[in-house]
Amino acid sequence: MRFEHKDLLDIDSLSVRDISMILDTAEGMKEISNRPVKKVPTLRGKTIVLFFQEPSTRTKLSFDIAAKRLSADTISISSGSSSIVKGETLIDTAKNLESMNPDIIVIRHPSSGAAELISRRVKASVVNAGDGLHAHPTQALLDMMSVREKKGRIEGLNISIIGDIAHSRVARSNIEGFTKMGAIVTVAAPPTMIPKGVETLGCRLAPDIDSCIENADVVMMLRIQKERQETILFPTEREYSMLFGLNSDRLKGAKRDVLVMHPGPMNRGVEISNDVADGEHSVILEQVTNGVALRMAVFYLVAGGMKNAD
Amino acid sequence: MRIRLKGARVLDPGNIDGFKDIIISDGVIDALMDPCIELPPVSQSSSESNREVQPSVYTPENDSITDIDITGMVVVPGLIDMHVHLREPGHEYKETIKTGLKAAAKGGFTAVCAMPNTSPVNDNNSITAFMVSRAKELVNSSLSSNDSTRGSGVCRLYPVGAITKELKGESLCEYGDMKRAGIVAISDDGRPVENARVMRRAMEYAKGLELPVISHSEDINLARDGAMNEGITATRLGLKGIPNAAESTVIMRDIALAELTGASVHIAHVSCEESVDAIRNGKKRGVKVTAETAPHYFTLTDEAVARYDTNAKMNPPLRTERDRQAVIDGLVDGTIDIIATDHAPHSPLEKDVEFDRAAFGIVGLETSLGLSMQLVQDGRLSFGDLINKMSKKPALILGINNDLKVGNPADITVIDTNSFWSVNPKTFLSKSRNTPFTGFSLKGEVYMTIVGGKIAYQRD
């Protein structure tokens, strides 16, 4: 079996088999991070460019660590330091990067479709680390990995996603991914945060948080982006927390062994209460741990997988 | 110098439909005659019974006549595109008056209306005068000195003046002065007049000058940050949407203002069902409202954005199948009077970028007729209806007489209705190539465009 994709742009273009292969590979990679010497030579001599046009700490670090544990060389370009501020177009920047022969370009960009735009212009593999409101495939894959690890399966599980679905690439990729793997995804949010025709992504829409959480195997909370307040999505954080915040009382409606997830960074006290964030059901930090293994798997597979193994 | 167009069906809806030869002399239509009649000597012409109109200057010896055999073609009054952006002055790298007017002639248009959102804006008589004189210069620079039937390859230009200074929506422009310089209508196209009171005053004032007001109907607060139609495709692609209501609410407002003022308002680029309904209601109430749509709105849906194709990005955006059908229904029942192109040339600088950063708009002059003919092929419009929407109605609104009648300027479009062709942007005469129709197979093609009695375009 071979991974047939040059790039990882979104979940939509992956088959069930592709996703399973990525998750299986990631599980195998996880052990490397627990060794005293956390490094294998798999991608020695490969160059990975981390091209981040949006602020990011966790995701960028996760990609960087993943690359280094596979012995790849990484170079980071961020928005402040890049020639984009000097007026260069995205395509020109990509072509310039290409001229230095990187093997993989990891891109995060505020415009939906930016990763795909670049992938059409360069020979290097492109890994989407988040494009606008469109997709964040590695986040969805690490979430699926975390669920599968804890629950032993994805198929048939009830997954609840609560928060700003309309402006969340994490939500889009997770709805597509979990649905594709046979889970039942239900979303809830104030109607201002529900995109038109959200059901066409494969999920169900619940009228409120309690009915969304009911009987859930997994509750995934999305970050409320304070910086979006200018778009008038909800009156106050206080009211949001009252209507759509997750607390231990509400969590009682879910299954007893429910997992609580959050892609981070959290607004404690807004979308999630302290006790739930740090409680027994929370797997939020394990998501971060799995992120490294998952991204190692993605690098390994897009770089050619078995062919390049030492 | 005279030209005789021979062998074609001549269709001027409500005026002529039949096989006629057309004689053009000194830029005007000199005669429309039944075919295959030998030109008689002048002395006999008065007794000729089967000639509709007597040629005024025929004597076999007085000068030469060039016969152009266009058997199998259809001759119609020159097509008029009420809505184009020519980009000159200011953005000549996208289009110039010259390239735009040549592209128009190739598209079968004998006249186009140029929107005022140039740089500087056409909001005063000197910009209007510049555009008019530039077009006149082009007309006078003949392409070929050997062939006097040939023109310079351009069509006529009718500038549209701005409603407000610098399109800012604040103060009115000198419409009277600009009308003397050549404007035929006013519009802030590309931007709405946000303030209803300003729009009201513009309509009232323009009414006194008999200038139609063209409404770019868009609530910019509702549309803000939107990159495509609000709907399931936008949801899938993670692009911010522009709802139908951003268009229809302002159309409703402007119809109400037209009713209040008694002015004539023309609604630009109608794209959705709610807008068609609003206009239909306005017409029922007797408001002087006319409307246009563009071929992309009755040909494509928002699915054409597919994988972030910036050539499917325009404003208003491509809508859903339901809207597309509503636009066609509006064309069929007469709610939508006109097909215009909203020809909006952009270079790769504006289009070969991230979707949400790309400019709105597509070129349309060279594909409009072929795409619109599809409505005839589908049995939705008669060919005569189509010519009404692309020629007669625009002429009526703009106060131009383009009937195929003796004495009128010879502005004529010759259409090969049976020709199959495929859209290839490399063959465009426009400076820009931003079209979503590359590779489309179409039936019905411009064979010849005659402007002021000279051939501006002829198919190879």
JSON list of C-alpha atoms in Angstrom, two decimals, chain A residues 10 90-91 109-113 116 120-121 133-134 172 195-196, chain B residues 230-232 235-240 307-308 352-354 356-357:
[
{"chain": "A", "resi": 10, "resn": "ASP", "atom": "CA", "xyz": [-7.71, 19.12, 2.87]},
{"chain": "A", "resi": 90, "resn": "LEU", "atom": "CA", "xyz": [2.04, 34.57, -2.95]},
{"chain": "A", "resi": 91, "resn": "ILE", "atom": "CA", "xyz": [2.80, 32.85, -6.23]},
{"chain": "A", "resi": 109, "resn": "HIS", "atom": "CA", "xyz": [-2.24, 31.43, 5.18]},
{"chain": "A", "resi": 110, "resn": "PRO", "atom": "CA", "xyz": [-5.27, 33.63, 5.92]},
{"chain": "A", "resi": 111, "resn": "SER", "atom": "CA", "xyz": [-6.85, 33.04, 2.47]},
{"chain": "A", "resi": 112, "resn": "SER", "atom": "CA", "xyz": [-8.96, 29.96, 1.80]},
{"chain": "A", "resi": 113, "resn": "GLY", "atom": "CA", "xyz": [-7.48, 28.03, -1.11]},
{"chain": "A", "resi": 116, "resn": "GLU", "atom": "CA", "xyz": [-3.96, 24.65, -3.20]},
{"chain": "A", "resi": 120, "resn": "ARG", "atom": "CA", "xyz": [-0.31, 23.99, -8.41]},
{"chain": "A", "resi": 121, "resn": "ARG", "atom": "CA", "xyz": [2.82, 26.07, -8.87]},
{"chain": "A", "resi": 133, "resn": "LEU", "atom": "CA", "xyz": [-11.71, 29.30, 6.85]},
{"chain": "A", "resi": 134, "resn": "HIS", "atom": "CA", "xyz": [-11.24, 26.32, 4.59]},
{"chain": "A", "resi": 172, "resn": "ARG", "atom": "CA", "xyz": [-14.83, 22.00, 8.54]},
{"chain": "A", "resi": 195, "resn": "PRO", "atom": "CA", "xyz": [-22.72, 28.58, 7.78]},
{"chain": "A", "resi": 196, "resn": "LYS", "atom": "CA", "xyz": [-25.47, 28.27, 5.19]},
{"chain": "B", "resi": 230, "resn": "GLU", "atom": "CA", "xyz": [-23.39, 32.83, 0.29]},
{"chain": "B", "resi": 231, "resn": "GLY", "atom": "CA", "xyz": [-24.37, 29.19, 0.04]},
{"chain": "B", "resi": 232, "resn": "ILE", "atom": "CA", "xyz": [-23.19, 25.63, 0.23]},
{"chain": "B", "resi": 235, "resn": "THR", "atom": "CA", "xyz": [-19.47, 26.84, 3.07]},
{"chain": "B", "resi": 236, "resn": "ARG", "atom": "CA", "xyz": [-17.48, 24.00, 1.54]},
{"chain": "B", "resi": 237, "resn": "LEU", "atom": "CA", "xyz": [-14.66, 26.23, 0.34]},
{"chain": "B", "resi": 238, "resn": "GLY", "atom": "CA", "xyz": [-14.51, 28.30, 3.49]},
{"chain": "B", "resi": 239, "resn": "LEU", "atom": "CA", "xyz": [-15.14, 31.53, 1.63]},
{"chain": "B", "resi": 240, "resn": "LYS", "atom": "CA", "xyz": [-17.19, 34.38, 3.03]},
{"chain": "B", "resi": 307, "resn": "ARG", "atom": "CA", "xyz": [-11.46, 24.98, -6.82]},
{"chain": "B", "resi": 308, "resn": "TYR", "atom": "CA", "xyz": [-11.04, 28.68, -6.18]},
{"chain": "B", "resi": 352, "resn": "ASP", "atom": "CA", "xyz": [-3.61, 35.17, -10.30]},
{"chain": "B", "resi": 353, "resn": "VAL", "atom": "CA", "xyz": [-3.78, 35.54, -6.51]},
{"chain": "B", "resi": 354, "resn": "GLU", "atom": "CA", "xyz": [-5.57, 34.13, -3.48]},
{"chain": "B", "resi": 356, "resn": "ASP", "atom": "CA", "xyz": [-10.40, 36.34, -1.46]},
{"chain": "B", "resi": 357, "resn": "ARG", "atom": "CA", "xyz": [-7.83, 38.88, -2.62]}
]
